[in-house]
Amino acid sequence: MTETAFIAFTTFFATIGPLDVAAIFAALTRDNSIAERRRMAAKAVLIGGGILLFFAVFGKAVLTSFGITLPAMQASGGILLLLIAIDMVFARDSGGTSTTDAENAEAKARKDVSVFPLATPLIAGPGAIGASVLLMAGARGDYVNMVIVVAVLLAMLLATYLLMLLAGPVQKLLGVTGLHVISRIVGVLLAALAVQFIFDGVRDSGLLS
């Protein structure tokens, strides 16, 4: 139970990236009123969270409909998470948890950034969606572990919302160096988990038997 919670926390913290989301939110909404910022933050978390919960609950069925096996998802998801982890360790922006320059330019031209780029691809990006499917599938029907995964996801979404509202003070408190230190520590843990996902996928596929 504790192991499941730790794995889910580390994975969702890395793939959703609440600190990164908060920093981008602060930059994109600096000219908005407090009421508008609260509304956009809530809308972004609700939509992004809804997407992640959908894939957490129905992700396995979606995989089955496309003929994708759980071992294949474990291996491919592990590779994606490993790439994200490597970028975190070296304090680089990751394609699985960030936006492109073109997307940033489009976002700056929008008055409401809650759906794009906040809800997706920042909160519910490829990494977080893959993690939702992977963690729920990894519970293997154990309802206690499934509830733990969903609970950790909801807690991470709440943390993301609160950090978005407190983005300015948090950035001043931690500074760039502090944010990078946290990112590197989580990146190392995520790398180990990602490799384990890959190993589990290869083992369960029967390729080595």
mmCIF file of C-alpha atoms in Angstrom:
data_model
loop_
_atom_site.group_PDB
_atom_site.id
_atom_site.type_symbol
_atom_site.label_atom_id
_atom_site.label_comp_id
_atom_site.label_asym_id
_atom_site.label_seq_id
_atom_site.Cartn_x
_atom_site.Cartn_y
_atom_site.Cartn_z
ATOM 1 C CA MET A 1 0.000 0.000 0.000
ATOM 2 C CA THR A 2 2.751 2.436 0.978
ATOM 3 C CA GLU A 3 4.817 1.350 -2.028
ATOM 4 C CA THR A 4 1.891 2.008 -4.377
ATOM 5 C CA ALA A 5 1.364 5.470 -2.897
ATOM 6 C CA PHE A 6 5.083 6.306 -3.201
ATOM 7 C CA ILE A 7 5.271 5.147 -6.814
ATOM 8 C CA ALA A 8 2.093 7.023 -7.740
ATOM 9 C CA PHE A 9 3.250 10.201 -5.985
ATOM 10 C CA THR A 10 6.679 10.202 -7.624
ATOM 11 C CA THR A 11 5.280 9.419 -11.066
ATOM 12 C CA PHE A 12 2.471 11.989 -10.982
ATOM 13 C CA PHE A 13 4.712 14.665 -9.445
ATOM 14 C CA ALA A 14 7.151 14.196 -12.309
ATOM 15 C CA THR A 15 4.642 13.912 -15.166
ATOM 16 C CA ILE A 16 2.119 16.557 -14.077
ATOM 17 C CA GLY A 17 4.863 18.833 -12.753
ATOM 18 C CA PRO A 18 2.846 21.096 -10.411
ATOM 19 C CA LEU A 19 5.796 23.464 -9.855
ATOM 20 C CA ASP A 20 6.359 23.860 -13.598
ATOM 21 C CA VAL A 21 2.640 24.325 -14.259
ATOM 22 C CA ALA A 22 2.484 27.003 -11.562
ATOM 23 C CA ALA A 23 5.457 28.873 -13.027
ATOM 24 C CA ILE A 24 3.959 28.874 -16.534
ATOM 25 C CA PHE A 25 0.555 29.857 -15.136
ATOM 26 C CA ALA A 26 2.107 32.848 -13.374
ATOM 27 C CA ALA A 27 3.805 33.979 -16.586
ATOM 28 C CA LEU A 28 0.686 33.614 -18.748
ATOM 29 C CA THR A 29 -1.740 35.289 -16.331
ATOM 30 C CA ARG A 30 0.331 38.163 -14.958
ATOM 31 C CA ASP A 31 -2.108 40.699 -16.471
ATOM 32 C CA ASN A 32 -5.269 38.976 -15.232
ATOM 33 C CA SER A 33 -7.205 39.828 -12.086
ATOM 34 C CA ILE A 34 -7.130 37.566 -9.017
ATOM 35 C CA ALA A 35 -10.683 36.385 -9.757
ATOM 36 C CA GLU A 36 -9.763 35.509 -13.358
ATOM 37 C CA ARG A 37 -6.650 33.650 -12.218
ATOM 38 C CA ARG A 38 -8.653 31.598 -9.736
ATOM 39 C CA ARG A 39 -11.281 30.783 -12.356
ATOM 40 C CA MET A 40 -8.703 29.718 -14.938
ATOM 41 C CA ALA A 41 -6.738 27.667 -12.404
ATOM 42 C CA ALA A 42 -9.868 25.814 -11.284
ATOM 43 C CA LYS A 43 -11.034 25.229 -14.863
ATOM 44 C CA ALA A 44 -7.613 23.960 -15.943
ATOM 45 C CA VAL A 45 -7.354 21.492 -13.054
ATOM 46 C CA LEU A 46 -10.924 20.239 -13.536
ATOM 47 C CA ILE A 47 -10.479 19.642 -17.266
ATOM 48 C CA GLY A 48 -6.955 18.235 -16.992
ATOM 49 C CA GLY A 49 -7.975 16.089 -14.029
ATOM 50 C CA GLY A 50 -11.036 14.842 -15.902
ATOM 51 C CA ILE A 51 -8.855 13.723 -18.803
ATOM 52 C CA LEU A 52 -6.436 11.900 -16.490
ATOM 53 C CA LEU A 53 -9.253 10.237 -14.525
ATOM 54 C CA PHE A 54 -10.857 9.089 -17.785
ATOM 55 C CA PHE A 55 -7.662 7.369 -18.877
ATOM 56 C CA ALA A 56 -7.075 5.995 -15.379
ATOM 57 C CA VAL A 57 -10.513 4.339 -15.359
ATOM 58 C CA PHE A 58 -10.961 3.439 -19.024
ATOM 59 C CA GLY A 59 -7.353 3.370 -20.224
ATOM 60 C CA LYS A 60 -7.037 -0.406 -20.114
ATOM 61 C CA ALA A 61 -10.231 -0.798 -22.155
ATOM 62 C CA VAL A 62 -8.876 1.701 -24.694
ATOM 63 C CA LEU A 63 -5.654 -0.307 -24.958
ATOM 64 C CA THR A 64 -7.600 -3.543 -25.430
ATOM 65 C CA SER A 65 -9.731 -2.005 -28.188
ATOM 66 C CA PHE A 66 -6.545 -1.171 -30.100
ATOM 67 C CA GLY A 67 -5.020 -4.582 -29.442
ATOM 68 C CA ILE A 68 -2.298 -3.173 -27.174
ATOM 69 C CA THR A 69 -1.184 -5.524 -24.399
ATOM 70 C CA LEU A 70 -0.340 -4.462 -20.851
ATOM 71 C CA PRO A 71 3.337 -5.534 -21.205
ATOM 72 C CA ALA A 72 3.618 -3.362 -24.330
ATOM 73 C CA MET A 73 2.152 -0.415 -22.419
ATOM 74 C CA GLN A 74 4.495 -1.052 -19.499
ATOM 75 C CA ALA A 75 7.551 -1.076 -21.754
ATOM 76 C CA SER A 76 6.548 1.917 -23.897
ATOM 77 C CA GLY A 77 5.310 3.896 -20.894
ATOM 78 C CA GLY A 78 8.552 3.120 -19.081
ATOM 79 C CA ILE A 79 10.582 4.437 -22.011
ATOM 80 C CA LEU A 80 8.520 7.657 -22.111
ATOM 81 C CA LEU A 81 8.915 8.163 -18.354
ATOM 82 C CA LEU A 82 12.652 7.462 -18.601
ATOM 83 C CA LEU A 83 13.037 10.204 -21.217
ATOM 84 C CA ILE A 84 11.138 12.619 -18.960
ATOM 85 C CA ALA A 85 13.311 11.584 -15.991
ATOM 86 C CA ILE A 86 16.532 12.206 -17.926
ATOM 87 C CA ASP A 87 15.355 15.716 -18.838
ATOM 88 C CA MET A 88 14.457 16.356 -15.183
ATOM 89 C CA VAL A 89 17.870 15.252 -13.936
ATOM 90 C CA PHE A 90 19.567 17.634 -16.365
ATOM 91 C CA ALA A 91 16.994 20.413 -15.684
ATOM 92 C CA ARG A 92 15.768 20.494 -19.288
ATOM 93 C CA ASP A 93 12.231 21.002 -20.608
ATOM 94 C CA SER A 94 10.661 17.693 -21.558
ATOM 95 C CA GLY A 95 8.376 17.180 -24.538
ATOM 96 C CA GLY A 96 6.202 14.961 -22.377
ATOM 97 C CA THR A 97 5.490 17.652 -19.799
ATOM 98 C CA SER A 98 5.949 20.991 -21.577
ATOM 99 C CA THR A 99 4.845 23.010 -24.601
ATOM 100 C CA THR A 100 6.647 23.912 -27.818
ATOM 101 C CA ASP A 101 7.654 27.456 -28.804
ATOM 102 C CA ALA A 102 4.746 27.586 -31.265
ATOM 103 C CA GLU A 103 2.314 26.505 -28.539
ATOM 104 C CA ASN A 104 3.726 29.124 -26.160
ATOM 105 C CA ALA A 105 3.227 31.842 -28.769
ATOM 106 C CA GLU A 106 -0.380 30.748 -29.322
ATOM 107 C CA ALA A 107 -1.031 30.612 -25.575
ATOM 108 C CA LYS A 108 0.211 34.187 -25.055
ATOM 109 C CA ALA A 109 -2.325 35.391 -27.633
ATOM 110 C CA ARG A 110 -5.226 33.805 -25.729
ATOM 111 C CA LYS A 111 -7.221 35.552 -23.012
ATOM 112 C CA ASP A 112 -8.219 32.247 -21.394
ATOM 113 C CA VAL A 113 -5.338 29.769 -21.083
ATOM 114 C CA SER A 114 -7.188 27.292 -18.866
ATOM 115 C CA VAL A 115 -7.885 24.687 -21.565
ATOM 116 C CA PHE A 116 -4.778 25.269 -23.669
ATOM 117 C CA PRO A 117 -1.999 25.064 -22.656
ATOM 118 C CA LEU A 118 -2.784 24.495 -18.957
ATOM 119 C CA ALA A 119 -5.296 21.617 -18.932
ATOM 120 C CA THR A 120 -3.570 20.023 -21.888
ATOM 121 C CA PRO A 121 -0.731 19.485 -22.629
ATOM 122 C CA LEU A 122 0.681 20.757 -19.301
ATOM 123 C CA ILE A 123 -1.492 19.017 -16.681
ATOM 124 C CA ALA A 124 -2.803 16.186 -18.855
ATOM 125 C CA GLY A 125 0.179 15.695 -21.138
ATOM 126 C CA PRO A 126 1.427 12.491 -22.781
ATOM 127 C CA GLY A 127 3.523 11.588 -19.745
ATOM 128 C CA ALA A 128 0.703 12.042 -17.219
ATOM 129 C CA ILE A 129 -1.836 10.216 -19.403
ATOM 130 C CA GLY A 130 0.559 7.313 -19.883
ATOM 131 C CA ALA A 131 1.288 7.265 -16.156
ATOM 132 C CA SER A 132 -2.435 7.141 -15.315
ATOM 133 C CA VAL A 133 -2.978 4.116 -17.542
ATOM 134 C CA LEU A 134 0.223 2.446 -16.398
ATOM 135 C CA LEU A 135 -0.353 2.859 -12.663
ATOM 136 C CA MET A 136 -3.965 1.682 -12.782
ATOM 137 C CA ALA A 137 -3.062 -1.294 -14.944
ATOM 138 C CA GLY A 138 -0.206 -2.072 -12.561
ATOM 139 C CA ALA A 139 -2.728 -2.355 -9.704
ATOM 140 C CA ARG A 140 -3.890 -5.572 -11.443
ATOM 141 C CA GLY A 141 -7.460 -5.369 -10.182
ATOM 142 C CA ASP A 142 -6.541 -4.712 -6.542
ATOM 143 C CA TYR A 143 -9.224 -2.189 -5.561
ATOM 144 C CA VAL A 144 -7.235 -0.857 -2.612
ATOM 145 C CA ASN A 145 -4.260 -0.020 -4.833
ATOM 146 C CA MET A 146 -6.565 1.428 -7.496
ATOM 147 C CA VAL A 147 -8.172 3.728 -4.919
ATOM 148 C CA ILE A 148 -4.700 4.757 -3.718
ATOM 149 C CA VAL A 149 -3.636 5.681 -7.273
ATOM 150 C CA VAL A 150 -6.778 7.777 -7.810
ATOM 151 C CA ALA A 151 -6.408 9.401 -4.374
ATOM 152 C CA VAL A 152 -2.785 10.361 -5.089
ATOM 153 C CA LEU A 153 -3.812 11.733 -8.491
ATOM 154 C CA LEU A 154 -6.543 13.870 -6.903
ATOM 155 C CA ALA A 155 -4.107 15.079 -4.225
ATOM 156 C CA MET A 156 -1.579 16.043 -6.914
ATOM 157 C CA LEU A 157 -4.266 17.937 -8.828
ATOM 158 C CA LEU A 158 -5.220 19.807 -5.651
ATOM 159 C CA ALA A 159 -1.552 20.620 -5.021
ATOM 160 C CA THR A 160 -1.261 21.873 -8.605
ATOM 161 C CA TYR A 161 -4.270 24.163 -8.110
ATOM 162 C CA LEU A 162 -2.914 25.584 -4.855
ATOM 163 C CA LEU A 163 0.557 26.120 -6.321
ATOM 164 C CA MET A 164 -0.964 27.932 -9.296
ATOM 165 C CA LEU A 165 -2.638 30.365 -6.907
ATOM 166 C CA LEU A 166 0.583 30.743 -4.881
ATOM 167 C CA ALA A 167 2.969 30.688 -7.843
ATOM 168 C CA GLY A 168 4.644 34.018 -7.081
ATOM 169 C CA PRO A 169 5.517 33.372 -3.414
ATOM 170 C CA VAL A 170 6.612 29.784 -4.133
ATOM 171 C CA GLN A 171 8.978 30.908 -6.890
ATOM 172 C CA LYS A 172 10.490 33.562 -4.618
ATOM 173 C CA LEU A 173 10.879 31.059 -1.768
ATOM 174 C CA LEU A 174 12.540 28.259 -3.749
ATOM 175 C CA GLY A 175 14.227 30.224 -6.517
ATOM 176 C CA VAL A 176 15.450 28.661 -9.758
ATOM 177 C CA THR A 177 18.110 26.603 -7.970
ATOM 178 C CA GLY A 178 15.611 25.208 -5.474
ATOM 179 C CA LEU A 179 13.206 24.200 -8.232
ATOM 180 C CA HIS A 180 16.012 22.471 -10.132
ATOM 181 C CA VAL A 181 17.165 20.588 -7.020
ATOM 182 C CA ILE A 182 13.646 19.236 -6.442
ATOM 183 C CA SER A 183 13.347 18.365 -10.131
ATOM 184 C CA ARG A 184 16.640 16.454 -10.128
ATOM 185 C CA ILE A 185 15.777 14.442 -7.005
ATOM 186 C CA VAL A 186 12.383 13.427 -8.402
ATOM 187 C CA GLY A 187 14.008 12.739 -11.778
ATOM 188 C CA VAL A 188 16.411 10.198 -10.269
ATOM 189 C CA LEU A 189 13.539 8.399 -8.519
ATOM 190 C CA LEU A 190 11.427 8.469 -11.682
ATOM 191 C CA ALA A 191 14.298 7.027 -13.737
ATOM 192 C CA ALA A 192 14.504 4.018 -11.421
ATOM 193 C CA LEU A 193 10.736 3.498 -11.579
ATOM 194 C CA ALA A 194 10.767 3.850 -15.372
ATOM 195 C CA VAL A 195 13.458 1.185 -15.756
ATOM 196 C CA GLN A 196 11.427 -1.104 -13.485
ATOM 197 C CA PHE A 197 8.355 -0.569 -15.698
ATOM 198 C CA ILE A 198 10.435 -1.511 -18.749
ATOM 199 C CA PHE A 199 11.802 -4.625 -17.037
ATOM 200 C CA ASP A 200 8.293 -5.670 -15.959
ATOM 201 C CA GLY A 201 6.964 -5.180 -19.484
ATOM 202 C CA VAL A 202 9.727 -7.266 -21.066
ATOM 203 C CA ARG A 203 9.354 -9.983 -18.407
ATOM 204 C CA ASP A 204 5.556 -10.189 -18.698
ATOM 205 C CA SER A 205 5.692 -10.232 -22.497
ATOM 206 C CA GLY A 206 7.305 -13.670 -22.421
ATOM 207 C CA LEU A 207 10.141 -12.615 -24.723
ATOM 208 C CA LEU A 208 12.739 -13.942 -22.287
ATOM 209 C CA SER A 209 11.071 -17.291 -21.621
#
